[in-house]
Amino acid sequence: MKTIIRFPSPVAIYARASAVGGTEHDGPLGALFDFHDQTDRFGADTWERSEEALSRTVLNLALSRAGESQDEIDLLFAGDLQNQCVASSAGCGSMGIPFCGLYGACSTSCEGLLLASLSLLASRETVRAAVVTTSHNAAAERQFRLPLEYGGQRPPTAQWTATAGGAFLLARSSEPFVKAPSPRISACLVGRAIDSGVTDGANMGAAMAPAAADTLLRFFASPDENPADYDRIVTGDLGTEGSALLSELLRENGLDLLGRHRDCGVLLFDPLKTDVHAGGSGCGCSASVLASLFLPALERGELRRILFLATGALMSPSNLLQGGTVLGIAPLIVLEGGKP
Amino acid sequence: MKTIIRFPSPVAIYARASAVGGTEHDGPLGALFDFHDQTDRFGADTWERSEEALSRTVLNLALSRAGESQDEIDLLFAGDLQNQCVASSAGCGSMGIPFCGLYGACSTSCEGLLLASLSLLASRETVRAAVVTTSHNAAAERQFRLPLEYGGQRPPTAQWTATAGGAFLLARSSEPFVKAPSPRISACLVGRAIDSGVTDGANMGAAMAPAAADTLLRFFASPDENPADYDRIVTGDLGTEGSALLSELLRENGLDLLGRHRDCGVLLFDPLKTDVHAGGSGCGCSASVLASLFLPALERGELRRILFLATGALMSPSNLLQGGTVLGIAPLIVLEGGKP
């Protein structure tokens, strides 16, 4: 019940790609991304459609890395922050692949990776699955807060929704076309939506940290699990605020991550160079950093086992206006690298 | 590749519940629903929060039918039409069950049922899965079109977003607590997002019919499949407009459904009594009709095998304003009833 789901055999991420905008390319990981557009426009005329184009671009890049076409992909999981997830449905979702739309806010990358894995394990007919998620700073600001042109001021706890996307192609590790040593998913734990009473839509770190804590405490409650077994314990976008809160919450509950915690929202930008307040966020934050930084490190064997939790703030502006709260959610996957 | 996913063993829907608003209760299926609120308010102060309450209500009803508590459910799939799917996350999603948020618009019920099934087949640790989806007429009108108070006129092709919800509890058929003859899911086919160039957000039938046709043509392309093997071929909410278009599209492609087609959006209302223009729609339309009409008929053995396709219009108002189109999508499940 509500336990870690251990895969009977691992699922490989046999190809991946990342694409980002200008600010992200200017950050410390800039050289690692597969593609960037300094203008953030990706060839489109509106920011919302820029994100659709980003969605297609990043999936096309992953397909070309694998030497495959979209016609060979059996199943696609995708989601984004735009209302009705239109960047995904009109973006990669319009490439003819059987499609399951997801809404996990910034946790979508991990939600997609775990659902794609379960689908592959359940069904022999499903050979190749794709997972794509994106976010776009300008589209997100307009929808959740205010258009950038307004020049609204953001409080220090606010995070920067990354203009970024990640695409992942998955298959059962035993498939002949999967080249060792592809990074492999060996287990997952689905997140619970946690309500800590946060009503400040500009402090997502405070809303998400309790969800990350809930997932990690449930994971490490298993007698078979210990933080020492993981080279890194990576969260998607707690940012500096949420990361500090996570430490505090875990300490109160007797869990020490032994210095292995990293956060994609903190890694994406250098605060001395780019002021993003509390760090990066958005679906594409965790996805692009996973694709460009952690998966290559696993493939090279520099990292052997990591936990990856994409953290999402299930936040509706109209719901907040009606007195609601920001929920957090943090699904988790176990990733292994090097030779199997 | 992109073939029908046939389950190695069936997944049972061992409990279900439906809940609706006043207009739906006044319709021809009114007496079949488990719960209704004539005021559409479900005890809340805003329409959006009414839908959250509806979401929790319908899951609680299904749990009570099963004699189970939420703590026994391992996994929850839910989605709705509200921006950020907040009716689901703040609704049933806040009941402490590990949660995967979905966005499939009105196709969510079927997307959830197939993903829950695949999760159960993949993972022995996952014993019980829940699928919940809702829609609310007033919340949807305000978000997608205009607040009801505005008194805007709707064209004849417009559909009525149902105030309705459905909840389903699933487990592998072999589980000891699954009582025969629970209806069983034996196969599924994931939908593709189909763009037919429809730009009229008030004609979702025209956008969704090609997607339903795409799914049915792909399904019946299999030499093992024939419409004569199915007592009913049920779509979620094509409405009268979309149903007529579906017939036409299938006829052009040489597929005859032999009079077995039914549409939940057409069944939900009696046009002589309630003018809903082209019929019902919304995530809750297919879910509530499946729960109240088709699953009981399968359980009683009156229907032996049916196809169930929830049809979704992936429509974003802002995307339409920017020149985008309404995409359709239609995932499919195969349901069997009577003695296994």
Short mmCIF file of N, CA and C in Angstrom, two decimals, chain B residues 26-150:
data_model
loop_
_atom_site.label_atom_id
_atom_site.label_comp_id
_atom_site.label_asym_id
_atom_site.label_seq_id
_atom_site.Cartn_x
_atom_site.Cartn_y
_atom_site.Cartn_z
N ASP B 26 -32.52 16.07 -13.78
CA ASP B 26 -33.82 16.20 -14.43
C ASP B 26 -33.87 15.50 -15.78
N GLY B 27 -32.73 14.99 -16.23
CA GLY B 27 -32.68 14.33 -17.53
C GLY B 27 -33.13 12.89 -17.46
N PRO B 28 -33.11 12.20 -18.59
CA PRO B 28 -33.66 10.83 -18.65
C PRO B 28 -32.93 9.81 -17.77
N LEU B 29 -31.68 10.08 -17.41
CA LEU B 29 -30.93 9.14 -16.59
C LEU B 29 -30.98 9.51 -15.11
N GLY B 30 -31.75 10.54 -14.80
CA GLY B 30 -31.73 11.13 -13.45
C GLY B 30 -31.78 10.14 -12.31
N ALA B 31 -32.66 9.16 -12.42
CA ALA B 31 -32.84 8.22 -11.31
C ALA B 31 -31.67 7.27 -11.15
N LEU B 32 -30.80 7.23 -12.13
CA LEU B 32 -29.69 6.27 -12.08
C LEU B 32 -28.47 6.78 -11.33
N PHE B 33 -28.38 8.09 -11.17
CA PHE B 33 -27.19 8.64 -10.53
C PHE B 33 -27.24 8.40 -9.02
N ASP B 34 -26.08 8.23 -8.44
CA ASP B 34 -26.01 7.92 -7.01
C ASP B 34 -26.31 9.12 -6.12
N PHE B 35 -26.10 10.31 -6.64
CA PHE B 35 -26.20 11.50 -5.81
C PHE B 35 -26.48 12.67 -6.72
N HIS B 36 -27.28 13.63 -6.25
CA HIS B 36 -27.40 14.86 -7.02
C HIS B 36 -27.63 16.04 -6.11
N ASP B 37 -27.26 17.20 -6.58
CA ASP B 37 -27.52 18.44 -5.85
C ASP B 37 -28.27 19.35 -6.82
N GLN B 38 -29.52 19.59 -6.53
CA GLN B 38 -30.38 20.37 -7.43
C GLN B 38 -29.85 21.79 -7.62
N THR B 39 -29.10 22.28 -6.63
CA THR B 39 -28.59 23.65 -6.72
C THR B 39 -27.27 23.73 -7.46
N ASP B 40 -26.63 22.61 -7.74
CA ASP B 40 -25.31 22.57 -8.36
C ASP B 40 -24.19 23.08 -7.45
N ARG B 41 -24.49 23.36 -6.19
CA ARG B 41 -23.48 24.03 -5.35
C ARG B 41 -22.64 23.08 -4.51
N PHE B 42 -23.16 21.90 -4.24
CA PHE B 42 -22.41 20.92 -3.44
C PHE B 42 -21.85 21.55 -2.17
N GLY B 43 -22.57 22.46 -1.62
CA GLY B 43 -22.21 23.03 -0.32
C GLY B 43 -21.18 24.13 -0.35
N ALA B 44 -20.72 24.53 -1.54
CA ALA B 44 -19.64 25.52 -1.59
C ALA B 44 -20.17 26.91 -1.96
N ASP B 45 -19.28 27.89 -1.83
CA ASP B 45 -19.66 29.28 -2.06
C ASP B 45 -19.34 29.80 -3.46
N THR B 46 -18.51 29.07 -4.20
CA THR B 46 -18.23 29.49 -5.56
C THR B 46 -18.40 28.26 -6.44
N TRP B 47 -18.62 28.47 -7.74
CA TRP B 47 -18.84 27.35 -8.64
C TRP B 47 -17.58 26.49 -8.76
N GLU B 48 -16.43 27.16 -8.75
CA GLU B 48 -15.19 26.41 -8.87
C GLU B 48 -15.01 25.48 -7.67
N ARG B 49 -15.35 25.99 -6.51
CA ARG B 49 -15.18 25.16 -5.31
C ARG B 49 -16.31 24.15 -5.16
N SER B 50 -17.43 24.42 -5.85
CA SER B 50 -18.49 23.42 -5.92
C SER B 50 -17.98 22.18 -6.63
N GLU B 51 -17.17 22.41 -7.65
CA GLU B 51 -16.65 21.27 -8.38
C GLU B 51 -15.62 20.50 -7.55
N GLU B 52 -14.85 21.20 -6.73
CA GLU B 52 -13.92 20.51 -5.81
C GLU B 52 -14.73 19.61 -4.88
N ALA B 53 -15.82 20.14 -4.37
CA ALA B 53 -16.65 19.36 -3.45
C ALA B 53 -17.26 18.17 -4.17
N LEU B 54 -17.71 18.37 -5.39
CA LEU B 54 -18.26 17.28 -6.20
C LEU B 54 -17.20 16.19 -6.39
N SER B 55 -15.96 16.60 -6.63
CA SER B 55 -14.86 15.66 -6.83
C SER B 55 -14.67 14.78 -5.58
N ARG B 56 -14.67 15.40 -4.43
CA ARG B 56 -14.51 14.62 -3.19
C ARG B 56 -15.75 13.76 -2.92
N THR B 57 -16.91 14.31 -3.19
CA THR B 57 -18.16 13.59 -2.95
C THR B 57 -18.22 12.30 -3.75
N VAL B 58 -17.89 12.39 -5.03
CA VAL B 58 -18.06 11.20 -5.87
C VAL B 58 -17.02 10.14 -5.52
N LEU B 59 -15.82 10.55 -5.13
CA LEU B 59 -14.85 9.54 -4.70
C LEU B 59 -15.28 8.91 -3.38
N ASN B 60 -15.76 9.73 -2.47
CA ASN B 60 -16.25 9.19 -1.19
C ASN B 60 -17.39 8.21 -1.39
N LEU B 61 -18.26 8.51 -2.35
CA LEU B 61 -19.37 7.59 -2.63
C LEU B 61 -18.84 6.24 -3.13
N ALA B 62 -17.88 6.28 -4.04
CA ALA B 62 -17.33 5.03 -4.56
C ALA B 62 -16.65 4.24 -3.44
N LEU B 63 -15.92 4.93 -2.60
CA LEU B 63 -15.26 4.26 -1.46
C LEU B 63 -16.29 3.62 -0.55
N SER B 64 -17.39 4.31 -0.30
CA SER B 64 -18.39 3.73 0.61
C SER B 64 -19.07 2.54 -0.05
N ARG B 65 -19.25 2.59 -1.37
CA ARG B 65 -19.80 1.42 -2.06
C ARG B 65 -18.91 0.21 -1.87
N ALA B 66 -17.60 0.47 -1.87
CA ALA B 66 -16.63 -0.63 -1.74
C ALA B 66 -16.37 -0.98 -0.28
N GLY B 67 -16.88 -0.18 0.63
CA GLY B 67 -16.58 -0.39 2.04
C GLY B 67 -15.12 -0.15 2.36
N GLU B 68 -14.51 0.79 1.64
CA GLU B 68 -13.08 1.08 1.83
C GLU B 68 -12.88 2.54 2.22
N SER B 69 -11.69 2.79 2.76
CA SER B 69 -11.35 4.19 3.04
C SER B 69 -10.27 4.64 2.07
N GLN B 70 -10.08 5.95 1.99
CA GLN B 70 -9.07 6.47 1.05
C GLN B 70 -7.68 5.96 1.38
N ASP B 71 -7.44 5.60 2.63
CA ASP B 71 -6.11 5.14 3.01
C ASP B 71 -5.76 3.80 2.36
N GLU B 72 -6.77 3.12 1.84
CA GLU B 72 -6.50 1.82 1.23
C GLU B 72 -6.22 1.92 -0.26
N ILE B 73 -6.38 3.12 -0.80
CA ILE B 73 -6.19 3.29 -2.24
C ILE B 73 -4.73 3.67 -2.50
N ASP B 74 -4.09 2.96 -3.41
CA ASP B 74 -2.66 3.15 -3.65
C ASP B 74 -2.36 4.27 -4.62
N LEU B 75 -3.28 4.54 -5.52
CA LEU B 75 -2.96 5.46 -6.61
C LEU B 75 -4.25 6.12 -7.09
N LEU B 76 -4.20 7.38 -7.39
CA LEU B 76 -5.36 8.14 -7.87
C LEU B 76 -4.99 8.87 -9.15
N PHE B 77 -5.86 8.72 -10.16
CA PHE B 77 -5.72 9.49 -11.40
C PHE B 77 -6.93 10.39 -11.48
N ALA B 78 -6.72 11.67 -11.69
CA ALA B 78 -7.86 12.58 -11.79
C ALA B 78 -7.52 13.80 -12.62
N GLY B 79 -8.55 14.39 -13.20
CA GLY B 79 -8.38 15.61 -13.98
C GLY B 79 -9.74 16.23 -14.21
N ASP B 80 -9.75 17.48 -14.61
CA ASP B 80 -11.01 18.18 -14.88
C ASP B 80 -10.72 19.30 -15.85
N LEU B 81 -11.72 20.16 -16.07
CA LEU B 81 -11.56 21.21 -17.06
C LEU B 81 -11.02 22.52 -16.51
N GLN B 82 -11.03 22.68 -15.21
CA GLN B 82 -10.61 23.97 -14.67
C GLN B 82 -9.12 24.17 -14.88
N ASN B 83 -8.75 25.40 -15.08
CA ASN B 83 -7.33 25.73 -15.24
C ASN B 83 -6.54 25.13 -14.08
N GLN B 84 -5.44 24.53 -14.41
CA GLN B 84 -4.58 23.86 -13.44
C GLN B 84 -5.29 22.65 -12.77
N CYS B 85 -6.37 22.20 -13.39
CA CYS B 85 -7.11 21.05 -12.86
C CYS B 85 -7.31 21.16 -11.34
N VAL B 86 -7.65 22.33 -10.89
CA VAL B 86 -7.70 22.57 -9.45
C VAL B 86 -8.88 21.85 -8.79
N ALA B 87 -9.96 21.60 -9.54
CA ALA B 87 -11.08 20.87 -8.92
C ALA B 87 -10.61 19.49 -8.49
N SER B 88 -9.68 18.91 -9.24
CA SER B 88 -9.16 17.59 -8.91
C SER B 88 -8.12 17.65 -7.81
N SER B 89 -7.14 18.56 -7.96
CA SER B 89 -6.06 18.56 -6.96
C SER B 89 -6.58 19.02 -5.60
N ALA B 90 -7.41 20.06 -5.59
CA ALA B 90 -7.96 20.52 -4.31
C ALA B 90 -9.16 19.66 -3.90
N GLY B 91 -9.71 18.91 -4.83
CA GLY B 91 -10.85 18.04 -4.54
C GLY B 91 -10.38 16.67 -4.09
N CYS B 92 -10.61 15.67 -4.93
CA CYS B 92 -10.23 14.30 -4.54
C CYS B 92 -8.73 14.18 -4.32
N GLY B 93 -7.95 15.02 -5.00
CA GLY B 93 -6.48 14.96 -4.88
C GLY B 93 -5.98 15.30 -3.50
N SER B 94 -6.82 15.95 -2.71
CA SER B 94 -6.40 16.35 -1.36
C SER B 94 -6.81 15.34 -0.30
N MET B 95 -7.15 14.14 -0.72
CA MET B 95 -7.57 13.12 0.23
C MET B 95 -6.43 12.18 0.61
N GLY B 96 -5.20 12.58 0.31
CA GLY B 96 -4.04 11.84 0.82
C GLY B 96 -3.61 10.64 -0.01
N ILE B 97 -4.21 10.47 -1.18
CA ILE B 97 -3.85 9.32 -2.02
C ILE B 97 -2.76 9.74 -3.00
N PRO B 98 -1.72 8.93 -3.21
CA PRO B 98 -0.72 9.27 -4.24
C PRO B 98 -1.42 9.59 -5.55
N PHE B 99 -1.04 10.72 -6.14
CA PHE B 99 -1.89 11.36 -7.14
C PHE B 99 -1.15 11.66 -8.43
N CYS B 100 -1.77 11.30 -9.56
CA CYS B 100 -1.26 11.69 -10.88
C CYS B 100 -2.31 12.52 -11.56
N GLY B 101 -2.01 13.80 -11.80
CA GLY B 101 -2.94 14.69 -12.45
C GLY B 101 -2.93 14.51 -13.96
N LEU B 102 -4.12 14.51 -14.54
CA LEU B 102 -4.25 14.31 -15.97
C LEU B 102 -4.93 15.51 -16.62
N TYR B 103 -4.58 15.78 -17.88
CA TYR B 103 -5.38 16.71 -18.66
C TYR B 103 -5.72 16.11 -20.01
N GLY B 104 -6.93 15.65 -20.15
CA GLY B 104 -7.38 15.12 -21.42
C GLY B 104 -8.70 15.78 -21.80
N ALA B 105 -9.01 16.88 -21.19
CA ALA B 105 -10.31 17.53 -21.38
C ALA B 105 -11.40 16.47 -21.17
N CYS B 106 -12.40 16.43 -22.03
CA CYS B 106 -13.52 15.53 -21.81
C CYS B 106 -13.16 14.06 -22.02
N SER B 107 -11.93 13.77 -22.42
CA SER B 107 -11.52 12.37 -22.59
C SER B 107 -10.88 11.82 -21.31
N THR B 108 -10.84 12.63 -20.27
CA THR B 108 -10.11 12.27 -19.06
C THR B 108 -10.57 10.95 -18.43
N SER B 109 -11.87 10.67 -18.45
CA SER B 109 -12.33 9.44 -17.79
C SER B 109 -11.63 8.23 -18.39
N CYS B 110 -11.60 8.15 -19.70
CA CYS B 110 -11.00 7.00 -20.37
C CYS B 110 -9.48 7.01 -20.24
N GLU B 111 -8.87 8.18 -20.34
CA GLU B 111 -7.42 8.29 -20.16
C GLU B 111 -7.06 7.77 -18.77
N GLY B 112 -7.84 8.16 -17.77
CA GLY B 112 -7.58 7.71 -16.40
C GLY B 112 -7.77 6.22 -16.25
N LEU B 113 -8.86 5.70 -16.82
CA LEU B 113 -9.12 4.26 -16.68
C LEU B 113 -8.01 3.44 -17.34
N LEU B 114 -7.51 3.88 -18.48
CA LEU B 114 -6.48 3.08 -19.12
C LEU B 114 -5.13 3.22 -18.41
N LEU B 115 -4.81 4.40 -17.92
CA LEU B 115 -3.53 4.56 -17.20
C LEU B 115 -3.57 3.84 -15.85
N ALA B 116 -4.71 3.88 -15.19
CA ALA B 116 -4.83 3.14 -13.93
C ALA B 116 -4.67 1.65 -14.18
N SER B 117 -5.28 1.17 -15.26
CA SER B 117 -5.17 -0.25 -15.60
C SER B 117 -3.72 -0.64 -15.87
N LEU B 118 -3.02 0.17 -16.67
CA LEU B 118 -1.63 -0.15 -16.97
C LEU B 118 -0.78 -0.14 -15.71
N SER B 119 -1.05 0.79 -14.81
CA SER B 119 -0.30 0.86 -13.55
C SER B 119 -0.51 -0.40 -12.72
N LEU B 120 -1.75 -0.88 -12.67
CA LEU B 120 -2.06 -2.10 -11.91
C LEU B 120 -1.38 -3.31 -12.54
N LEU B 121 -1.35 -3.34 -13.85
CA LEU B 121 -0.73 -4.49 -14.53
C LEU B 121 0.78 -4.48 -14.37
N ALA B 122 1.36 -3.30 -14.22
CA ALA B 122 2.82 -3.18 -14.14
C ALA B 122 3.36 -3.46 -12.74
N SER B 123 2.55 -3.25 -11.73
CA SER B 123 3.08 -3.15 -10.39
C SER B 123 2.27 -3.98 -9.40
N ARG B 124 2.87 -5.04 -8.85
CA ARG B 124 2.16 -5.84 -7.86
C ARG B 124 1.88 -5.04 -6.60
N GLU B 125 2.76 -4.06 -6.33
CA GLU B 125 2.58 -3.25 -5.12
C GLU B 125 1.31 -2.41 -5.18
N THR B 126 0.87 -2.12 -6.41
CA THR B 126 -0.31 -1.28 -6.57
C THR B 126 -1.52 -2.20 -6.63
N VAL B 127 -2.32 -2.18 -5.59
CA VAL B 127 -3.44 -3.10 -5.48
C VAL B 127 -4.76 -2.44 -5.87
N ARG B 128 -4.93 -1.20 -5.40
CA ARG B 128 -6.18 -0.48 -5.67
C ARG B 128 -5.87 0.87 -6.29
N ALA B 129 -6.54 1.18 -7.39
CA ALA B 129 -6.36 2.48 -8.04
C ALA B 129 -7.72 3.13 -8.22
N ALA B 130 -7.75 4.44 -8.07
CA ALA B 130 -8.98 5.20 -8.26
C ALA B 130 -8.83 6.14 -9.44
N VAL B 131 -9.94 6.34 -10.14
CA VAL B 131 -9.99 7.29 -11.26
C VAL B 131 -11.20 8.19 -11.01
N VAL B 132 -10.98 9.49 -11.03
CA VAL B 132 -12.06 10.44 -10.77
C VAL B 132 -12.00 11.55 -11.81
N THR B 133 -13.16 11.93 -12.32
CA THR B 133 -13.17 13.11 -13.16
C THR B 133 -14.51 13.83 -13.01
N THR B 134 -14.45 15.15 -13.14
CA THR B 134 -15.63 15.98 -12.93
C THR B 134 -15.67 17.11 -13.95
N SER B 135 -16.85 17.72 -14.05
CA SER B 135 -16.99 18.99 -14.76
C SER B 135 -18.14 19.75 -14.11
N HIS B 136 -18.16 21.04 -14.28
CA HIS B 136 -19.22 21.87 -13.69
C HIS B 136 -19.62 22.92 -14.70
N ASN B 137 -20.90 22.97 -15.01
CA ASN B 137 -21.38 23.87 -16.06
C ASN B 137 -21.00 25.32 -15.83
N ALA B 138 -21.25 25.81 -14.64
CA ALA B 138 -21.00 27.24 -14.40
C ALA B 138 -19.51 27.57 -14.41
N ALA B 139 -18.69 26.68 -13.84
CA ALA B 139 -17.25 26.93 -13.82
C ALA B 139 -16.69 26.89 -15.25
N ALA B 140 -17.19 25.95 -16.04
CA ALA B 140 -16.68 25.81 -17.40
C ALA B 140 -17.12 26.97 -18.28
N GLU B 141 -18.36 27.39 -18.11
CA GLU B 141 -18.83 28.50 -18.93
C GLU B 141 -18.00 29.75 -18.67
N ARG B 142 -17.74 30.02 -17.39
CA ARG B 142 -16.99 31.23 -17.06
C ARG B 142 -15.58 31.18 -17.63
N GLN B 143 -14.98 29.98 -17.56
CA GLN B 143 -13.59 29.86 -17.97
C GLN B 143 -13.41 29.81 -19.47
N PHE B 144 -14.29 29.07 -20.14
CA PHE B 144 -14.08 28.87 -21.58
C PHE B 144 -14.85 29.87 -22.42
N ARG B 145 -15.94 30.36 -21.89
CA ARG B 145 -16.79 31.23 -22.69
C ARG B 145 -17.11 32.48 -21.87
N LEU B 146 -18.26 32.60 -21.32
CA LEU B 146 -18.64 33.77 -20.53
C LEU B 146 -19.39 33.32 -19.28
N PRO B 147 -19.32 34.12 -18.22
CA PRO B 147 -20.11 33.77 -17.03
C PRO B 147 -21.59 33.69 -17.39
N LEU B 148 -22.30 32.79 -16.76
CA LEU B 148 -23.71 32.58 -17.09
C LEU B 148 -24.53 33.85 -16.94
N GLU B 149 -24.14 34.67 -15.95
CA GLU B 149 -24.90 35.90 -15.70
C GLU B 149 -24.92 36.83 -16.90
N TYR B 150 -23.93 36.66 -17.75
CA TYR B 150 -23.84 37.53 -18.94
C TYR B 150 -24.98 37.29 -19.91
#
